[in-house]
């Protein structure tokens, strides 16, 4: 089974700093694999097959250590599409490029994480399925594959449906579906030898997709002035209670 | 089971590990460097300053390409009491002679770059993996164990730092390290505008200041305070010998706070933003406390080999790490040509070390640890300095004694015999 | 402005209608329900598809898509639930646009809409505007629902989506799903809570103040202490609790959702230098294992 895993490279949120004008600065921010995509990589390994990883992004996301990290977790090869136009791409732009790349690489099953660590829109994987015209299921908390079919447990807010679908298909996984493994020495060493294919949008034969969302601003929220009435010591618990008892209305 | 065998496995991706890897890779050996941090430098810390002579012959254009913060052009040493500070400040063109300069570095940036040089030369790097044990067969080290995995090599280089557990497992560290041989360092990093740093520390663009403080910063215990200027931040911290610290009445945090609050220090970091806090162990035993440095199939380099000199006015670990790495690499390359990785064959490492600045300087400074245990350096002498200079500079209209008699009076109060003894000892140590 | 509403939960239409009301214009809805239920939503026209137990929720997409292409609304508002997001995403792909997910502070902008989204789990707020046909998912709890009857109900035949997704079986979910978004008081636990048993301390306090327990991701991830519906942080939940207890949370990561929007923040942490103490109204530097039981007892007695 040819499995394609989509991974997003994002900034380490703890490194993001706030500028005086409340804008965000990524200057000191390290890049990392979006946590939720690690579940997708792990699931691919558990299902077993010919696993390829795919990532798209702006040129700033081109990072040797990240590529090695991704390859040390199970995929046999990695495809990267980088282009200036993809910096800060919206979900539709991303899905469009992923679809073009997926068609070029070929797949039986595409696995995605639930959402990405930055916006957590939980949209891209589903859009990808729709654009490719194949069955797409999201919020999948259990997944097995056999004989050209998948059986997925889709966990919605109030119920669980067990769904059967033929391959090819796109599946978006929940973050509690599995525990991503920690790569060992040998995995990390082997990662350096695996093939990485780099494509531009021209290689995919597509033009930069249109922007579909107008981002007006990205600002840190205005901090509310807080009272900061703080007591010290376990023995002051009653004092705390006295402070808050009128504030808490059950 | 397929046993993937390397020529050399290096445990630790810090300065010693990376330079060893770099030199071995250049000689065509199959080498892998295993670092427990997510990247080289993640687990390292320095004040601190690197004496660049050690890279002569290893990285020829070091000054141009290395990601250093500033070139040290001001050497400052202070004696500090709670309410006073006496500093001398030396600056000279001589500090900037090519091949003899020293640079202030930040390990997170510097070590990462150095490891990349090793990888460019052909070494493999594995990050985020802790080597827990060595594989020893018939008394010979032949590999490492991390988690469930084993990896084999003809030689293992222990570059895993001041707190190395592996040197004990390899039979190199025979006696447990005592608290007297270890110091604890704690440092805070303050973000500050480049121009402000240059203004406050009296520096031309690109220049840096290395500054060591004795007395108050370590609360009178053996140790000291330090301030180093980075490009756009200031490193400030303290080092205290572990043995004394055990009985200390103040915590590391309290010592740091009072150091920062001192009137001579506070204005330097005014308006800055604390962006990082780190701590590290320093192996300070000196020449008399070195472990064995090699055995069958294994050598120890850098901090793991306790190759550190703390002479108060100068603290050196990074250049010794590089020097030891060069000696180790040469010895291993030679051993490989003979196909002999026994203790006898690897003894070349020690011989090369002895002939290099590493052991020469370790020997030269060997009396320092003892000397530095003299509490008077951290208590009485800074106070004496305060007394003397107050006597000299404070003018109150009362009848003035001669400068000599003022100084003599203060010195006598502190005990002339002790003073004489310490001077002689200090000079002979130097 | 033509607005089309959709929710996978028939109880949510009241809120969606209220939201649509703020935009102004003609409001219609797509609902998977029988004629009676369809008639109970205060819209101009309710387009309904009869529910079929043998069908998956996903199977209704084609009917929805056809309606959208026929009606050509300017704005589509969908409840931000898992199923809602799924519909929104597929529709967006078909319409070559993106969904404005988990939108708050929504307002009309010409024939489209504008609003705010949480970015990096709350570290920043993104203000966005729709381009072309606007599709937005709206988190619950932002609008007081309106009630009424539909002026007109129209039956839409079920359209086979040809997606080949087949229902094998349905199960109800184990454990109680909680909707933290509507919780008035929240007791949120962080890494300071080390054992599963200790969650009981937080639960006791939550019960005493009539609130719910939530947790930061590190606590719930992998340790399975709490159900995923209780994760706070990075999940886009627009939490606006009245009172928010931060228990054993350092506050170092500014993406504690709702920390800015909570009316009152109370912090319990044993580290007096924890950043949470800079953003709280009341706090105690103490051991949560000692403090929580005392607080619980006092609230119970109150």
PDB file of C-alpha atoms in Angstrom, chain A residues 11 13-14 16 18 24 26 35-36 90-92 114 117-123 126-127 130-131 135-139 153-166 175-176 179 211-224 226-234 236-238 240-241 243-245 247-250, chain C residues 56-58 61 81-83 85-86 89-90 92-93 96-101 114 118-129 131 163-171 173 177 184-185 209 217 222 228 234-235 243 245 253 255 259-260 262-266 272 277-287 290 294-295 298-299 302:
ATOM      1  CA  UNK A  11       7.458  27.598  14.330  1.00  0.00           C
ATOM      2  CA  UNK A  13       5.394  28.637  19.590  1.00  0.00           C
ATOM      3  CA  UNK A  14       7.422  29.113  22.762  1.00  0.00           C
ATOM      4  CA  UNK A  16       7.669  33.461  19.260  1.00  0.00           C
ATOM      5  CA  UNK A  18       5.824  39.897  20.872  1.00  0.00           C
ATOM      6  CA  UNK A  24       4.758  38.760  16.342  1.00  0.00           C
ATOM      7  CA  UNK A  26       9.645  34.743  14.564  1.00  0.00           C
ATOM      8  CA  UNK A  35       3.033  17.796  16.689  1.00  0.00           C
ATOM      9  CA  UNK A  36      -0.215  16.449  15.248  1.00  0.00           C
ATOM     10  CA  UNK A  90      -4.174  29.562   3.566  1.00  0.00           C
ATOM     11  CA  UNK A  91      -5.814  26.148   3.785  1.00  0.00           C
ATOM     12  CA  UNK A  92      -7.117  26.198   0.216  1.00  0.00           C
ATOM     13  CA  UNK A 114      -6.016  16.610  12.915  1.00  0.00           C
ATOM     14  CA  UNK A 117      -0.123  23.737  15.659  1.00  0.00           C
ATOM     15  CA  UNK A 118      -0.534  27.302  14.463  1.00  0.00           C
ATOM     16  CA  UNK A 119      -4.113  27.851  13.413  1.00  0.00           C
ATOM     17  CA  UNK A 120      -5.551  24.430  14.160  1.00  0.00           C
ATOM     18  CA  UNK A 121      -8.097  25.005  11.427  1.00  0.00           C
ATOM     19  CA  UNK A 122      -8.561  21.245  10.869  1.00  0.00           C
ATOM     20  CA  UNK A 123      -9.333  22.001   7.247  1.00  0.00           C
ATOM     21  CA  UNK A 126     -10.388  17.447   4.276  1.00  0.00           C
ATOM     22  CA  UNK A 127     -10.007  20.005   1.499  1.00  0.00           C
ATOM     23  CA  UNK A 130     -12.335  16.893  -1.815  1.00  0.00           C
ATOM     24  CA  UNK A 131      -9.923  18.357  -4.382  1.00  0.00           C
ATOM     25  CA  UNK A 135     -13.358   9.545  -0.028  1.00  0.00           C
ATOM     26  CA  UNK A 136     -12.266  11.680   2.899  1.00  0.00           C
ATOM     27  CA  UNK A 137     -12.842  11.058   6.600  1.00  0.00           C
ATOM     28  CA  UNK A 138     -11.724  13.233   9.522  1.00  0.00           C
ATOM     29  CA  UNK A 139     -11.583  12.876  13.330  1.00  0.00           C
ATOM     30  CA  UNK A 153     -13.665   4.906  13.597  1.00  0.00           C
ATOM     31  CA  UNK A 154     -14.733   8.488  13.252  1.00  0.00           C
ATOM     32  CA  UNK A 155     -15.228  10.128  16.640  1.00  0.00           C
ATOM     33  CA  UNK A 156     -17.540  13.108  16.459  1.00  0.00           C
ATOM     34  CA  UNK A 157     -18.551  15.164  19.469  1.00  0.00           C
ATOM     35  CA  UNK A 158     -21.216  12.785  20.684  1.00  0.00           C
ATOM     36  CA  UNK A 159     -20.867   9.485  18.873  1.00  0.00           C
ATOM     37  CA  UNK A 160     -18.505   7.131  17.118  1.00  0.00           C
ATOM     38  CA  UNK A 161     -19.284   5.861  13.628  1.00  0.00           C
ATOM     39  CA  UNK A 162     -17.397   2.961  12.122  1.00  0.00           C
ATOM     40  CA  UNK A 163     -16.913   3.762   8.464  1.00  0.00           C
ATOM     41  CA  UNK A 164     -15.751   1.628   5.596  1.00  0.00           C
ATOM     42  CA  UNK A 165     -14.258   3.193   2.487  1.00  0.00           C
ATOM     43  CA  UNK A 166     -12.416   1.934  -0.574  1.00  0.00           C
ATOM     44  CA  UNK A 175      -4.168  13.238  18.221  1.00  0.00           C
ATOM     45  CA  UNK A 176      -4.977  10.410  20.595  1.00  0.00           C
ATOM     46  CA  UNK A 179       1.763   7.581  20.594  1.00  0.00           C
ATOM     47  CA  UNK A 211      -5.161  33.697  -1.831  1.00  0.00           C
ATOM     48  CA  UNK A 212      -8.650  33.031  -0.475  1.00  0.00           C
ATOM     49  CA  UNK A 213      -8.521  34.734   2.930  1.00  0.00           C
ATOM     50  CA  UNK A 214      -7.617  38.334   3.613  1.00  0.00           C
ATOM     51  CA  UNK A 215      -5.438  38.457   6.705  1.00  0.00           C
ATOM     52  CA  UNK A 216      -5.795  41.976   8.018  1.00  0.00           C
ATOM     53  CA  UNK A 217      -3.588  41.677  11.077  1.00  0.00           C
ATOM     54  CA  UNK A 218      -1.892  39.294  13.474  1.00  0.00           C
ATOM     55  CA  UNK A 219      -1.451  40.856  16.876  1.00  0.00           C
ATOM     56  CA  UNK A 220      -0.874  39.716  20.402  1.00  0.00           C
ATOM     57  CA  UNK A 221      -3.997  40.346  22.425  1.00  0.00           C
ATOM     58  CA  UNK A 222      -4.118  43.409  24.628  1.00  0.00           C
ATOM     59  CA  UNK A 223      -3.353  42.224  28.104  1.00  0.00           C
ATOM     60  CA  UNK A 224      -6.106  42.964  30.512  1.00  0.00           C
ATOM     61  CA  UNK A 226      -5.213  42.177  36.398  1.00  0.00           C
ATOM     62  CA  UNK A 227      -5.496  42.801  40.114  1.00  0.00           C
ATOM     63  CA  UNK A 228      -2.544  40.578  41.093  1.00  0.00           C
ATOM     64  CA  UNK A 229      -3.593  40.171  44.688  1.00  0.00           C
ATOM     65  CA  UNK A 230      -1.333  37.311  45.707  1.00  0.00           C
ATOM     66  CA  UNK A 231      -0.786  35.609  49.074  1.00  0.00           C
ATOM     67  CA  UNK A 232       2.114  33.353  49.965  1.00  0.00           C
ATOM     68  CA  UNK A 233       2.076  30.122  51.900  1.00  0.00           C
ATOM     69  CA  UNK A 234      -0.267  27.181  52.278  1.00  0.00           C
ATOM     70  CA  UNK A 236      -2.947  31.610  53.555  1.00  0.00           C
ATOM     71  CA  UNK A 237      -5.525  29.491  51.768  1.00  0.00           C
ATOM     72  CA  UNK A 238      -8.302  30.899  53.912  1.00  0.00           C
ATOM     73  CA  UNK A 240      -7.362  33.537  49.393  1.00  0.00           C
ATOM     74  CA  UNK A 241     -10.853  32.197  49.923  1.00  0.00           C
ATOM     75  CA  UNK A 243     -10.548  37.342  48.604  1.00  0.00           C
ATOM     76  CA  UNK A 244     -12.354  35.286  46.022  1.00  0.00           C
ATOM     77  CA  UNK A 245     -15.540  34.095  47.655  1.00  0.00           C
ATOM     78  CA  UNK A 247     -16.102  36.725  42.897  1.00  0.00           C
ATOM     79  CA  UNK A 248     -17.081  33.127  42.377  1.00  0.00           C
ATOM     80  CA  UNK A 249     -20.757  32.855  41.640  1.00  0.00           C
ATOM     81  CA  UNK A 250     -21.846  29.277  41.118  1.00  0.00           C
TER      82      UNK A 250
ATOM     83  CA  UNK C  56     -23.375   8.573   7.654  1.00  0.00           C
ATOM     84  CA  UNK C  57     -23.278  12.255   8.354  1.00  0.00           C
ATOM     85  CA  UNK C  58     -20.715  12.518   5.566  1.00  0.00           C
ATOM     86  CA  UNK C  61     -22.584  16.504   1.889  1.00  0.00           C
ATOM     87  CA  UNK C  81     -18.140  21.150  15.713  1.00  0.00           C
ATOM     88  CA  UNK C  82     -16.126  18.298  14.231  1.00  0.00           C
ATOM     89  CA  UNK C  83     -18.855  17.494  11.765  1.00  0.00           C
ATOM     90  CA  UNK C  85     -15.792  21.699  10.210  1.00  0.00           C
ATOM     91  CA  UNK C  86     -15.866  18.670   7.948  1.00  0.00           C
ATOM     92  CA  UNK C  89     -13.911  22.111   4.528  1.00  0.00           C
ATOM     93  CA  UNK C  90     -15.363  20.037   1.710  1.00  0.00           C
ATOM     94  CA  UNK C  92     -14.660  25.305   0.709  1.00  0.00           C
ATOM     95  CA  UNK C  93     -12.662  23.030  -1.563  1.00  0.00           C
ATOM     96  CA  UNK C  96     -12.239  27.170  -4.162  1.00  0.00           C
ATOM     97  CA  UNK C  97     -12.042  29.110  -0.945  1.00  0.00           C
ATOM     98  CA  UNK C  98     -11.034  28.625   2.688  1.00  0.00           C
ATOM     99  CA  UNK C  99     -13.202  28.510   5.778  1.00  0.00           C
ATOM    100  CA  UNK C 100     -12.777  31.221   8.400  1.00  0.00           C
ATOM    101  CA  UNK C 101     -12.527  28.781  11.277  1.00  0.00           C
ATOM    102  CA  UNK C 114     -14.769  39.913   9.046  1.00  0.00           C
ATOM    103  CA  UNK C 118      -6.942  32.455  17.726  1.00  0.00           C
ATOM    104  CA  UNK C 119      -3.416  32.000  16.452  1.00  0.00           C
ATOM    105  CA  UNK C 120      -0.776  29.773  18.068  1.00  0.00           C
ATOM    106  CA  UNK C 121      -3.276  28.772  20.657  1.00  0.00           C
ATOM    107  CA  UNK C 122      -4.030  32.297  21.757  1.00  0.00           C
ATOM    108  CA  UNK C 123      -0.576  33.851  21.641  1.00  0.00           C
ATOM    109  CA  UNK C 124      -1.989  36.124  18.971  1.00  0.00           C
ATOM    110  CA  UNK C 125      -5.266  37.078  17.364  1.00  0.00           C
ATOM    111  CA  UNK C 126      -5.654  37.024  13.585  1.00  0.00           C
ATOM    112  CA  UNK C 127      -8.140  39.428  12.090  1.00  0.00           C
ATOM    113  CA  UNK C 128      -9.425  38.065   8.800  1.00  0.00           C
ATOM    114  CA  UNK C 129     -11.819  39.033   6.037  1.00  0.00           C
ATOM    115  CA  UNK C 131     -12.912  36.851  -0.156  1.00  0.00           C
ATOM    116  CA  UNK C 163     -18.298   9.110  -1.924  1.00  0.00           C
ATOM    117  CA  UNK C 164     -18.431   5.412  -1.256  1.00  0.00           C
ATOM    118  CA  UNK C 165     -18.299   5.968   2.496  1.00  0.00           C
ATOM    119  CA  UNK C 166     -20.376   3.293   4.162  1.00  0.00           C
ATOM    120  CA  UNK C 167     -21.619   3.109   7.702  1.00  0.00           C
ATOM    121  CA  UNK C 168     -20.657  -0.120   9.402  1.00  0.00           C
ATOM    122  CA  UNK C 169     -22.030   0.716  12.842  1.00  0.00           C
ATOM    123  CA  UNK C 170     -22.605   3.516  15.337  1.00  0.00           C
ATOM    124  CA  UNK C 171     -21.639   3.655  18.979  1.00  0.00           C
ATOM    125  CA  UNK C 173     -19.138   7.741  23.055  1.00  0.00           C
ATOM    126  CA  UNK C 177     -18.328  14.908  26.834  1.00  0.00           C
ATOM    127  CA  UNK C 184     -19.107  29.423  33.546  1.00  0.00           C
ATOM    128  CA  UNK C 185     -16.327  28.494  35.911  1.00  0.00           C
ATOM    129  CA  UNK C 209     -18.002  26.147  42.585  1.00  0.00           C
ATOM    130  CA  UNK C 217      -2.419  19.625  26.707  1.00  0.00           C
ATOM    131  CA  UNK C 222      -0.418  10.435  26.487  1.00  0.00           C
ATOM    132  CA  UNK C 228     -10.021  15.186  24.927  1.00  0.00           C
ATOM    133  CA  UNK C 234      -4.297  25.075  20.788  1.00  0.00           C
ATOM    134  CA  UNK C 235      -7.705  23.613  20.022  1.00  0.00           C
ATOM    135  CA  UNK C 243     -13.861  32.449  36.779  1.00  0.00           C
ATOM    136  CA  UNK C 245      -8.645  28.683  38.205  1.00  0.00           C
ATOM    137  CA  UNK C 253       3.268  29.535  27.479  1.00  0.00           C
ATOM    138  CA  UNK C 255      -1.400  30.182  24.830  1.00  0.00           C
ATOM    139  CA  UNK C 259      -6.755  33.544  29.959  1.00  0.00           C
ATOM    140  CA  UNK C 260      -7.314  36.952  28.496  1.00  0.00           C
ATOM    141  CA  UNK C 262     -11.768  35.267  31.629  1.00  0.00           C
ATOM    142  CA  UNK C 263     -13.312  37.798  33.952  1.00  0.00           C
ATOM    143  CA  UNK C 264     -11.370  36.608  36.977  1.00  0.00           C
ATOM    144  CA  UNK C 265      -8.217  34.495  36.992  1.00  0.00           C
ATOM    145  CA  UNK C 266      -7.101  32.751  40.171  1.00  0.00           C
ATOM    146  CA  UNK C 272       6.400  32.320  43.259  1.00  0.00           C
ATOM    147  CA  UNK C 277       1.210  35.376  38.800  1.00  0.00           C
ATOM    148  CA  UNK C 278       1.721  38.289  36.442  1.00  0.00           C
ATOM    149  CA  UNK C 279      -1.594  37.711  34.704  1.00  0.00           C
ATOM    150  CA  UNK C 280      -3.896  36.728  37.540  1.00  0.00           C
ATOM    151  CA  UNK C 281      -6.360  38.652  39.674  1.00  0.00           C
ATOM    152  CA  UNK C 282      -5.883  36.561  42.766  1.00  0.00           C
ATOM    153  CA  UNK C 283      -3.262  34.002  43.556  1.00  0.00           C
ATOM    154  CA  UNK C 284      -1.606  31.895  46.185  1.00  0.00           C
ATOM    155  CA  UNK C 285       1.962  30.669  46.241  1.00  0.00           C
ATOM    156  CA  UNK C 286       1.397  27.307  47.789  1.00  0.00           C
ATOM    157  CA  UNK C 287       1.089  23.580  47.422  1.00  0.00           C
ATOM    158  CA  UNK C 290      -2.907  21.462  50.468  1.00  0.00           C
ATOM    159  CA  UNK C 294      -9.127  23.807  51.873  1.00  0.00           C
ATOM    160  CA  UNK C 295     -10.721  25.934  49.163  1.00  0.00           C
ATOM    161  CA  UNK C 298     -14.803  26.463  52.205  1.00  0.00           C
ATOM    162  CA  UNK C 299     -16.783  26.724  48.980  1.00  0.00           C
ATOM    163  CA  UNK C 302     -20.575  28.593  51.665  1.00  0.00           C
TER     164      UNK C 302
END
